[in-house]
Amino acid sequence: MRTQVCIIGAGPAGLTLAHLLHRQGIECVVLERRSRAHVESRVRAGVLEQPTVDLFTEIGVAGRLHREGMTHHGVNLRFGGETHRIDFDALTGGKAITVYGQQEVVKDLLAALAPPVLFEVSDVRVADRRVTVVHDGAETVVDCDVVAGCDGFHGVSRASIPAGALTAYERTHPSAWLGILARTKPAAEELIYARHDDGFALHSMRGPALTRQYLQVPAGTDLADWPDERIWAALRRRLDDPALEDGEIVDRGVTDLRSHVVEPMRHGNLFLVGDAAHIVPATGAKGLNLAVADAVALSYALGAYYAGVPAELDRYSARCLDRVWRVQHFSWWMTSLLHTPDRADPFAARLQHAELAQVVSSPAAARVLAENYVGLPHPVGWSWR
Ligand SMILES: Cc1cc2nc3c(=O)[nH]c(=O)nc-3n(C[C@H](O)[C@H](O)[C@H](O)COP(=O)(O)OP(=O)(O)OC[C@H]3O[C@@H](n4cnc5c(N)ncnc54)[C@H](O)[C@@H]3O)c2cc1C
């Protein structure tokens, strides 16, 4: 098989890139390890920044997103028995976020996609401009100009780069998130980020009768130690909402909070995109949005490359990393602002209270949160022309 760009991974990064390349007349093929049903039902992120929604609208994949997604013009911070609303409208000149599940994004991108996707491939091997896979029991070779490694944190792309060619920066956090998807009515119209002495909690939603809620738990937590009653009791206490509705939990999992970046996001003709190059703790709701921003930057650079301006490909990594580190900082800051520090460190707890008090009392401090939360503009458009 011969194509211009071989995309490994059909997550938000790979599928967005496939759309953007196709719209620029650049050929590509997407190789995905899992089945279509699996990637369309994988519950993960669900907060879309304004630039992500604007992009999906511009490329014509946002019809259902606009019908079913929930536009939020603010977010709530709850601590010390009070709730404080951060007003995105007032602080960002009318920008907003849209709550819409990642699996729905993936469904919409796949439904409208023209380039081919080979699902359930195995034994993916990357060697410069050649990718070898096993598909339907037979080995297939994809010859291409460029490989886009969009295969997430545990994918094969980054792993195929020789040791020493990349520098990794990593920060581990002592906490993880226990997340549930439950058939219950949201307790509020907008997200609630709660700081409590027992630990952080986030009340989020995916629909009028579906909530996505999270609890700070120690890293390494075993789900078996958290039966339903314990989860609901902890959510009620930490969210300071004794009337919080409980119901059937349809999905649950524990996700580590991890900060990780590799530099550069390129090795020869292999370009790393999204989680393949970086992971952020989920507190800032940035992972999916950052993956989409990388796809925009690579689409722009490849548009330039095929128009005879190869230097733009050399700028890809630095351009992405500017945003990656801004988002890393924001995600780390939101995490340290809201997660309960070690009980043995009362000094840290008081610093945290002082910072939260400033965020909700100073419009300048609130604006920093709001601008980063709704998403900073992409530095370049997706199309070279
Ligand atoms: C378990 C989990 C839970 C998360 N929860 C949240 C959350 O609650 N809130 C939040 O804001 N963010 C969350 N995130 C982060 C967010 O979902 C990611 O940042 C986002 O999915 C990144 O998109 P991506 O396309 O770069 O990578 P991915 O979505 O990981 O997509 C990579 C794709 O590559 C495929 N793949 C992997 N290896 C291979 C291979 N060898 N060959 C071919 N294909 C391959 C995978 O099957 C997958 O489809 C979560 C992430 C994970 C992993």
Tab-separated table of C-alpha atoms and ligand atoms in Angstrom:
chain	number	residue	atom	x	y	z
A	1	MET	CA	0.000	0.000	0.000
A	2	ARG	CA	1.302	3.474	-0.853
A	3	THR	CA	0.049	6.679	0.786
A	4	GLN	CA	1.424	10.090	1.700
A	5	VAL	CA	0.836	9.996	5.474
A	6	CYS	CA	0.454	6.847	7.570
A	7	ILE	CA	-1.452	7.638	10.776
A	8	ILE	CA	-1.110	5.168	13.641
A	9	GLY	CA	-4.051	5.350	16.071
A	10	ALA	CA	-7.729	6.248	15.638
A	11	GLY	CA	-8.173	8.359	18.763
A	12	PRO	CA	-8.976	12.086	18.718
A	13	ALA	CA	-5.480	12.988	17.430
A	14	GLY	CA	-5.363	10.493	14.545
A	15	LEU	CA	-8.949	10.997	13.379
A	16	THR	CA	-8.753	14.796	13.520
A	17	LEU	CA	-5.493	14.717	11.556
A	18	ALA	CA	-7.022	12.377	8.939
A	19	HIS	CA	-9.895	14.836	8.399
A	20	LEU	CA	-7.610	17.856	8.130
A	21	LEU	CA	-5.210	16.156	5.698
A	22	HIS	CA	-8.054	14.929	3.503
A	23	ARG	CA	-9.440	18.468	3.320
A	24	GLN	CA	-6.035	19.633	2.104
A	25	GLY	CA	-5.960	16.930	-0.581
A	26	ILE	CA	-3.271	14.906	1.226
A	27	GLU	CA	-3.699	11.117	1.146
A	28	CYS	CA	-3.554	9.136	4.360
A	29	VAL	CA	-4.481	5.821	5.926
A	30	VAL	CA	-5.268	5.218	9.618
A	31	LEU	CA	-4.120	2.029	11.390
A	32	GLU	CA	-5.927	1.151	14.641
A	33	ARG	CA	-5.199	-1.693	17.033
A	34	ARG	CA	-8.723	-1.945	18.472
A	35	SER	CA	-12.122	-2.597	16.879
A	36	ARG	CA	-14.381	0.236	15.749
A	37	ALA	CA	-16.916	-0.696	18.457
A	38	HIS	CA	-14.197	-0.462	21.094
A	39	VAL	CA	-12.899	3.002	20.144
A	40	GLU	CA	-16.474	4.300	19.795
A	41	SER	CA	-17.390	3.285	23.324
A	42	ARG	CA	-14.228	4.154	25.276
A	43	VAL	CA	-15.253	6.560	28.057
A	44	ARG	CA	-12.556	9.115	28.757
A	45	ALA	CA	-12.506	12.922	28.488
A	46	GLY	CA	-15.521	15.122	27.864
A	47	VAL	CA	-14.666	18.826	28.045
A	48	LEU	CA	-14.082	20.509	24.685
A	49	GLU	CA	-12.333	23.873	24.594
A	50	GLN	CA	-13.676	26.682	22.438
A	51	PRO	CA	-10.899	26.246	19.779
A	52	THR	CA	-11.699	22.501	19.544
A	53	VAL	CA	-15.419	23.188	19.039
A	54	ASP	CA	-14.630	25.943	16.508
A	55	LEU	CA	-12.396	23.556	14.544
A	56	PHE	CA	-14.968	20.738	14.497
A	57	THR	CA	-17.621	23.246	13.419
A	58	GLU	CA	-15.414	24.581	10.616
A	59	ILE	CA	-14.687	21.113	9.212
A	60	GLY	CA	-18.334	20.043	9.398
A	61	VAL	CA	-18.244	17.344	12.091
A	62	ALA	CA	-20.038	19.237	14.856
A	63	GLY	CA	-23.733	18.809	13.950
A	64	ARG	CA	-24.525	16.384	16.785
A	65	LEU	CA	-22.049	18.126	19.096
A	66	HIS	CA	-24.083	21.339	18.808
A	67	ARG	CA	-27.385	19.480	19.255
A	68	GLU	CA	-26.411	17.246	22.165
A	69	GLY	CA	-23.349	18.907	23.742
A	70	MET	CA	-23.830	21.150	26.756
A	71	THR	CA	-22.340	24.621	26.466
A	72	HIS	CA	-21.074	25.926	29.789
A	73	HIS	CA	-20.313	29.593	30.305
A	74	GLY	CA	-18.694	29.078	33.686
A	75	VAL	CA	-17.412	26.597	36.215
A	76	ASN	CA	-17.912	26.277	39.989
A	77	LEU	CA	-15.199	26.063	42.632
A	78	ARG	CA	-16.510	24.714	45.957
A	79	PHE	CA	-14.459	24.890	49.142
A	80	GLY	CA	-14.869	25.963	52.756
A	81	GLY	CA	-18.646	25.437	52.562
A	82	GLU	CA	-19.142	27.930	49.725
A	83	THR	CA	-19.487	27.781	45.950
A	84	HIS	CA	-17.827	30.381	43.741
A	85	ARG	CA	-18.607	30.655	40.033
A	86	ILE	CA	-15.861	31.529	37.553
A	87	ASP	CA	-17.734	33.397	34.817
A	88	PHE	CA	-16.149	32.543	31.440
A	89	ASP	CA	-18.437	34.954	29.558
A	90	ALA	CA	-17.329	37.964	31.538
A	91	LEU	CA	-13.683	36.951	31.876
A	92	THR	CA	-12.944	35.787	28.309
A	93	GLY	CA	-15.230	37.913	26.163
A	94	GLY	CA	-17.902	35.284	25.564
A	95	LYS	CA	-15.925	32.056	25.214
A	96	ALA	CA	-17.234	28.768	26.603
A	97	ILE	CA	-16.539	25.059	26.915
A	98	THR	CA	-18.768	22.265	25.599
A	99	VAL	CA	-19.347	19.095	27.568
A	100	TYR	CA	-19.499	16.195	25.079
A	101	GLY	CA	-18.023	12.733	25.624
A	102	GLN	CA	-14.798	11.742	23.892
A	103	GLN	CA	-16.481	8.573	22.585
A	104	GLU	CA	-19.094	10.763	20.885
A	105	VAL	CA	-16.319	12.867	19.310
A	106	VAL	CA	-14.698	9.681	18.016
A	107	LYS	CA	-18.044	8.421	16.626
A	108	ASP	CA	-18.663	11.731	14.813
A	109	LEU	CA	-15.137	11.875	13.377
A	110	LEU	CA	-15.347	8.275	12.151
A	111	ALA	CA	-18.832	8.681	10.668
A	112	ALA	CA	-17.696	11.578	8.471
A	113	LEU	CA	-14.220	10.283	7.606
A	114	ALA	CA	-13.221	9.729	3.967
A	115	PRO	CA	-9.680	8.219	4.307
A	116	PRO	CA	-9.573	4.486	5.095
A	117	VAL	CA	-9.193	3.156	8.643
A	118	LEU	CA	-7.860	-0.388	9.152
A	119	PHE	CA	-9.177	-1.600	12.502
A	120	GLU	CA	-7.795	-4.462	14.593
A	121	VAL	CA	-4.300	-4.327	13.165
A	122	SER	CA	-1.478	-5.962	15.123
A	123	ASP	CA	2.317	-6.154	15.130
A	124	VAL	CA	2.708	-2.552	13.992
A	125	ARG	CA	6.354	-1.826	13.183
A	126	VAL	CA	7.661	1.586	12.173
A	127	ALA	CA	10.871	1.876	10.145
A	128	ASP	CA	11.423	5.332	8.679
A	129	ARG	CA	8.958	5.663	5.757
A	130	ARG	CA	7.610	2.154	6.000
A	131	VAL	CA	5.025	0.788	8.428
A	132	THR	CA	4.369	-2.952	8.591
A	133	VAL	CA	1.183	-4.323	10.145
A	134	VAL	CA	-0.791	-7.516	10.287
A	135	HIS	CA	-4.388	-6.989	9.156
A	136	ASP	CA	-6.985	-9.724	8.550
A	137	GLY	CA	-4.262	-12.292	9.172
A	138	ALA	CA	-1.933	-11.000	6.434
A	139	GLU	CA	1.084	-8.739	6.622
A	140	THR	CA	0.568	-5.365	4.952
A	141	VAL	CA	3.305	-2.864	4.203
A	142	VAL	CA	2.438	0.830	4.066
A	143	ASP	CA	4.991	2.945	2.208
A	144	CYS	CA	4.604	6.642	2.971
A	145	ASP	CA	6.390	9.999	3.167
A	146	VAL	CA	5.568	10.662	6.804
A	147	VAL	CA	4.340	8.641	9.794
A	148	ALA	CA	2.064	10.360	12.324
A	149	GLY	CA	2.313	8.581	15.678
A	150	CYS	CA	-1.138	9.208	17.182
A	151	ASP	CA	-1.236	5.986	19.200
A	152	GLY	CA	-1.432	7.312	22.740
A	153	PHE	CA	0.905	6.997	25.669
A	154	HIS	CA	1.377	3.214	25.417
A	155	GLY	CA	1.619	3.081	21.627
A	156	VAL	CA	4.345	1.748	19.392
A	157	SER	CA	5.404	5.035	17.746
A	158	ARG	CA	7.330	6.623	20.593
A	159	ALA	CA	8.660	3.192	21.589
A	160	SER	CA	10.137	2.733	18.098
A	161	ILE	CA	12.395	5.780	18.473
A	162	PRO	CA	15.958	4.820	19.510
A	163	ALA	CA	16.846	5.351	23.156
A	164	GLY	CA	18.569	8.674	23.654
A	165	ALA	CA	16.944	10.433	20.697
A	166	LEU	CA	14.221	11.965	22.867
A	167	THR	CA	14.370	13.651	26.249
A	168	ALA	CA	11.542	12.775	28.626
A	169	TYR	CA	10.301	15.125	31.349
A	170	GLU	CA	8.084	13.534	33.958
A	171	ARG	CA	6.320	14.384	37.188
A	172	THR	CA	4.336	11.772	39.031
A	173	HIS	CA	1.573	12.703	41.449
A	174	PRO	CA	0.756	10.862	44.670
A	175	SER	CA	-2.939	10.796	43.750
A	176	ALA	CA	-5.093	9.182	41.074
A	177	TRP	CA	-8.699	9.737	39.984
A	178	LEU	CA	-11.445	7.237	40.543
A	179	GLY	CA	-13.960	8.120	37.821
A	180	ILE	CA	-17.533	6.915	37.400
A	181	LEU	CA	-20.179	7.307	34.725
A	182	ALA	CA	-23.593	7.042	36.383
A	183	ARG	CA	-27.234	7.196	35.334
A	184	THR	CA	-28.109	10.130	37.573
A	185	LYS	CA	-29.297	13.692	37.017
A	186	PRO	CA	-26.577	16.353	37.279
A	187	ALA	CA	-26.679	18.214	40.584
A	188	ALA	CA	-25.805	21.502	38.883
A	189	GLU	CA	-25.890	23.059	35.434
A	190	GLU	CA	-22.102	23.522	35.336
A	191	LEU	CA	-19.113	21.500	36.555
A	192	ILE	CA	-18.243	21.611	40.255
A	193	TYR	CA	-14.584	21.349	41.267
A	194	ALA	CA	-14.579	20.693	45.031
A	195	ARG	CA	-11.666	20.923	47.415
A	196	HIS	CA	-12.296	19.020	50.655
A	197	ASP	CA	-10.042	17.886	53.503
A	198	ASP	CA	-10.815	14.248	52.545
A	199	GLY	CA	-9.712	14.878	48.952
A	200	PHE	CA	-10.756	16.521	45.707
A	201	ALA	CA	-14.020	15.694	43.908
A	202	LEU	CA	-15.350	16.727	40.498
A	203	HIS	CA	-19.007	16.665	39.562
A	204	SER	CA	-19.388	16.638	35.793
A	205	MET	CA	-22.046	15.441	33.385
A	206	ARG	CA	-22.480	13.882	29.944
A	207	GLY	CA	-26.224	14.426	29.485
A	208	PRO	CA	-29.477	15.336	31.245
A	209	ALA	CA	-29.522	11.942	33.011
A	210	LEU	CA	-25.843	10.956	32.940
A	211	THR	CA	-23.097	12.176	35.264
A	212	ARG	CA	-19.323	11.750	35.175
A	213	GLN	CA	-17.851	12.153	38.657
A	214	TYR	CA	-14.390	11.794	40.064
A	215	LEU	CA	-12.724	11.312	43.453
A	216	GLN	CA	-9.105	11.914	44.389
A	217	VAL	CA	-7.717	8.569	45.618
A	218	PRO	CA	-4.164	7.451	46.406
A	219	ALA	CA	-2.135	6.276	43.394
A	220	GLY	CA	-2.359	2.498	43.116
A	221	THR	CA	-5.935	2.358	44.454
A	222	ASP	CA	-7.758	-0.913	43.801
A	223	LEU	CA	-11.317	-0.408	42.487
A	224	ALA	CA	-12.401	-3.411	44.558
A	225	ASP	CA	-11.897	-1.276	47.674
A	226	TRP	CA	-14.537	1.171	46.434
A	227	PRO	CA	-17.995	-0.423	46.386
A	228	ASP	CA	-20.821	1.810	45.159
A	229	GLU	CA	-21.931	2.905	48.655
A	230	ARG	CA	-18.435	4.112	49.503
A	231	ILE	CA	-18.191	6.081	46.244
A	232	TRP	CA	-21.548	7.818	46.758
A	233	ALA	CA	-20.832	8.599	50.418
A	234	ALA	CA	-17.458	10.137	49.510
A	235	LEU	CA	-18.962	12.185	46.673
A	236	ARG	CA	-21.731	13.543	48.946
A	237	ARG	CA	-19.259	14.499	51.647
A	238	ARG	CA	-16.627	16.055	49.403
A	239	LEU	CA	-19.126	17.871	47.189
A	240	ASP	CA	-20.881	19.051	50.359
A	241	ASP	CA	-24.176	17.853	48.879
A	242	PRO	CA	-26.064	15.408	51.138
A	243	ALA	CA	-28.869	15.255	48.534
A	244	LEU	CA	-26.579	14.146	45.649
A	245	GLU	CA	-28.568	11.558	43.677
A	246	ASP	CA	-27.065	8.088	43.373
A	247	GLY	CA	-27.869	5.554	40.662
A	248	GLU	CA	-26.507	2.833	38.420
A	249	ILE	CA	-22.772	3.152	37.757
A	250	VAL	CA	-22.254	2.126	34.122
A	251	ASP	CA	-18.495	2.670	33.846
A	252	ARG	CA	-15.716	3.078	36.401
A	253	GLY	CA	-11.948	3.236	36.416
A	254	VAL	CA	-8.864	4.554	38.162
A	255	THR	CA	-6.607	6.862	36.137
A	256	ASP	CA	-3.183	7.987	37.301
A	257	LEU	CA	-2.402	11.679	37.429
A	258	ARG	CA	0.758	11.996	35.415
A	259	SER	CA	2.693	14.803	33.730
A	260	HIS	CA	4.941	13.643	30.908
A	261	VAL	CA	6.493	15.320	27.856
A	262	VAL	CA	9.020	14.086	25.320
A	263	GLU	CA	11.124	16.464	23.273
A	264	PRO	CA	11.362	16.826	20.371
A	265	MET	CA	8.000	15.570	19.082
A	266	ARG	CA	9.699	14.287	15.952
A	267	HIS	CA	12.302	11.736	14.943
A	268	GLY	CA	13.161	11.801	11.241
A	269	ASN	CA	9.931	11.228	9.343
A	270	LEU	CA	7.994	10.143	12.425
A	271	PHE	CA	5.930	12.872	14.132
A	272	LEU	CA	4.400	12.322	17.570
A	273	VAL	CA	0.903	13.724	18.091
A	274	GLY	CA	-1.265	13.913	21.245
A	275	ASP	CA	-0.817	11.495	24.140
A	276	ALA	CA	1.992	9.748	22.234
A	277	ALA	CA	4.131	12.784	23.098
A	278	HIS	CA	2.606	14.108	26.325
A	279	ILE	CA	0.268	13.339	29.191
A	280	VAL	CA	-1.324	15.908	31.486
A	281	PRO	CA	-3.170	15.290	34.749
A	282	ALA	CA	-6.887	15.357	33.923
A	283	THR	CA	-7.731	18.236	36.300
A	284	GLY	CA	-7.466	20.902	33.595
A	285	ALA	CA	-9.485	18.772	31.100
A	286	LYS	CA	-6.789	19.260	28.469
A	287	GLY	CA	-5.595	15.886	27.097
A	288	LEU	CA	-8.063	15.597	24.225
A	289	ASN	CA	-7.821	19.302	23.386
A	290	LEU	CA	-4.039	19.172	23.300
A	291	ALA	CA	-4.202	16.159	20.960
A	292	VAL	CA	-6.460	18.141	18.613
A	293	ALA	CA	-4.125	21.177	18.770
A	294	ASP	CA	-1.156	18.980	17.758
A	295	ALA	CA	-3.185	17.592	14.835
A	296	VAL	CA	-3.891	21.158	13.671
A	297	ALA	CA	-0.182	22.035	13.816
A	298	LEU	CA	0.860	18.885	11.914
A	299	SER	CA	-1.827	19.385	9.285
A	300	TYR	CA	-0.573	22.938	8.710
A	301	ALA	CA	3.062	21.795	8.478
A	302	LEU	CA	2.219	18.937	6.082
A	303	GLY	CA	0.156	21.294	3.927
A	304	ALA	CA	3.239	23.488	3.658
A	305	TYR	CA	5.494	20.499	2.996
A	306	TYR	CA	3.403	19.309	0.050
A	307	ALA	CA	3.220	22.894	-1.228
A	308	GLY	CA	7.034	22.954	-1.394
A	309	VAL	CA	7.776	24.627	1.979
A	310	PRO	CA	9.455	21.825	3.984
A	311	ALA	CA	10.767	24.190	6.688
A	312	GLU	CA	7.326	24.195	8.332
A	313	LEU	CA	7.795	20.531	9.261
A	314	ASP	CA	10.933	21.559	11.153
A	315	ARG	CA	8.831	24.022	13.170
A	316	TYR	CA	6.195	21.456	14.173
A	317	SER	CA	7.785	20.264	17.397
A	318	ALA	CA	8.699	23.681	18.821
A	319	ARG	CA	5.299	25.092	17.877
A	320	CYS	CA	3.484	22.275	19.690
A	321	LEU	CA	5.782	22.307	22.692
A	322	ASP	CA	5.036	25.991	23.410
A	323	ARG	CA	1.397	25.058	23.945
A	324	VAL	CA	2.191	21.727	25.611
A	325	TRP	CA	4.226	23.404	28.354
A	326	ARG	CA	1.618	26.144	28.894
A	327	VAL	CA	-0.999	23.416	29.279
A	328	GLN	CA	1.306	21.306	31.456
A	329	HIS	CA	1.686	24.255	33.777
A	330	PHE	CA	-2.055	24.944	33.884
A	331	SER	CA	-2.872	21.271	34.524
A	332	TRP	CA	-0.251	21.015	37.268
A	333	TRP	CA	-1.498	24.284	38.808
A	334	MET	CA	-5.172	23.185	38.797
A	335	THR	CA	-4.097	19.884	40.337
A	336	SER	CA	-2.122	21.482	43.150
A	337	LEU	CA	-4.838	24.096	43.713
A	338	LEU	CA	-7.566	21.509	44.281
A	339	HIS	CA	-6.061	18.223	45.443
A	340	THR	CA	-5.731	17.764	49.145
A	341	PRO	CA	-2.063	17.726	50.047
A	342	ASP	CA	-0.518	15.328	52.496
A	343	ARG	CA	-2.268	15.730	55.885
A	344	ALA	CA	1.159	15.977	57.466
A	345	ASP	CA	1.707	19.278	55.680
A	346	PRO	CA	-0.660	21.889	57.178
A	347	PHE	CA	1.507	24.686	55.754
A	348	ALA	CA	0.759	23.461	52.207
A	349	ALA	CA	-2.962	23.283	53.035
A	350	ARG	CA	-2.992	26.917	54.153
A	351	LEU	CA	-1.135	28.048	51.054
A	352	GLN	CA	-3.753	26.226	48.984
A	353	HIS	CA	-6.598	28.029	50.787
A	354	ALA	CA	-4.880	31.371	50.254
A	355	GLU	CA	-4.535	30.692	46.533
A	356	LEU	CA	-8.136	29.510	46.142
A	357	ALA	CA	-9.309	32.650	47.979
A	358	GLN	CA	-7.335	34.783	45.543
A	359	VAL	CA	-8.730	33.003	42.465
A	360	VAL	CA	-12.315	33.685	43.567
A	361	SER	CA	-11.762	37.259	44.777
A	362	SER	CA	-9.367	38.730	42.198
A	363	PRO	CA	-10.760	39.149	38.661
A	364	ALA	CA	-7.173	39.080	37.354
A	365	ALA	CA	-6.494	35.691	38.969
A	366	ALA	CA	-9.892	34.327	37.855
A	367	ARG	CA	-9.183	35.473	34.291
A	368	VAL	CA	-5.990	33.398	34.164
A	369	LEU	CA	-8.011	30.315	35.102
A	370	ALA	CA	-10.846	31.151	32.684
A	371	GLU	CA	-8.598	31.916	29.676
A	372	ASN	CA	-6.666	28.690	30.068
A	373	TYR	CA	-9.771	26.602	30.784
A	374	VAL	CA	-11.710	27.717	27.674
A	375	GLY	CA	-8.534	27.188	25.622
A	376	LEU	CA	-5.914	29.451	24.129
A	377	PRO	CA	-6.166	30.070	20.364
A	378	HIS	CA	-4.260	27.685	18.067
A	379	PRO	CA	-1.073	29.436	16.863
A	380	VAL	CA	-1.696	28.427	13.234
A	381	GLY	CA	-4.727	27.344	11.223
A	382	TRP	CA	-5.029	23.727	10.050
A	383	SER	CA	-4.655	24.569	6.359
A	384	TRP	CA	-1.473	25.923	4.824
A	385	ARG	CA	-3.436	27.840	2.167
B	1	LIG	C1	-7.722	5.579	30.664
B	1	LIG	C2	-7.792	7.058	30.337
B	1	LIG	C3	-8.769	7.833	30.953
B	1	LIG	C4	-8.825	9.202	30.678
B	1	LIG	N1	-9.753	9.962	31.310
B	1	LIG	C5	-9.801	11.279	31.086
B	1	LIG	C6	-10.750	12.065	31.743
B	1	LIG	O1	-11.563	11.567	32.527
B	1	LIG	N2	-10.758	13.415	31.500
B	1	LIG	C7	-9.852	13.985	30.638
B	1	LIG	O2	-9.887	15.216	30.441
B	1	LIG	N3	-8.951	13.246	29.969
B	1	LIG	C8	-8.895	11.923	30.182
B	1	LIG	N4	-7.972	11.172	29.530
B	1	LIG	C9	-7.082	11.844	28.572
B	1	LIG	C10	-7.651	11.904	27.146
B	1	LIG	O3	-8.617	10.920	26.966
B	1	LIG	C11	-6.477	11.751	26.170
B	1	LIG	O4	-5.622	12.847	26.366
B	1	LIG	C12	-6.884	11.658	24.691
B	1	LIG	O5	-7.547	10.434	24.464
B	1	LIG	C13	-5.670	11.787	23.775
B	1	LIG	O6	-6.017	11.467	22.453
B	1	LIG	P1	-4.981	10.710	21.494
B	1	LIG	O7	-5.675	10.549	20.208
B	1	LIG	O8	-3.673	11.395	21.557
B	1	LIG	O9	-4.728	9.295	22.185
B	1	LIG	P2	-5.729	8.078	22.441
B	1	LIG	O10	-7.108	8.561	22.669
B	1	LIG	O11	-5.093	7.249	23.489
B	1	LIG	O12	-5.748	7.289	21.063
B	1	LIG	C14	-4.678	6.461	20.652
B	1	LIG	C15	-5.230	5.392	19.727
B	1	LIG	O13	-4.145	4.599	19.254
B	1	LIG	C16	-4.491	3.232	19.350
B	1	LIG	N5	-3.265	2.464	19.461
B	1	LIG	C17	-2.472	2.282	20.544
B	1	LIG	N6	-1.428	1.519	20.229
B	1	LIG	C18	-1.548	1.201	18.930
B	1	LIG	C19	-0.764	0.429	18.037
B	1	LIG	N7	0.350	-0.210	18.436
B	1	LIG	N8	-1.166	0.318	16.763
B	1	LIG	C20	-2.305	0.937	16.328
B	1	LIG	N9	-3.084	1.675	17.143
B	1	LIG	C21	-2.704	1.816	18.414
B	1	LIG	C22	-5.380	3.161	20.564
B	1	LIG	O14	-6.215	2.006	20.562
B	1	LIG	C23	-6.180	4.452	20.433
B	1	LIG	O15	-7.345	4.277	19.658
B	1	LIG	C24	-7.898	9.791	29.773
B	1	LIG	C25	-6.946	8.990	29.145
B	1	LIG	C26	-6.876	7.634	29.422
B	1	LIG	C27	-5.819	6.807	28.742
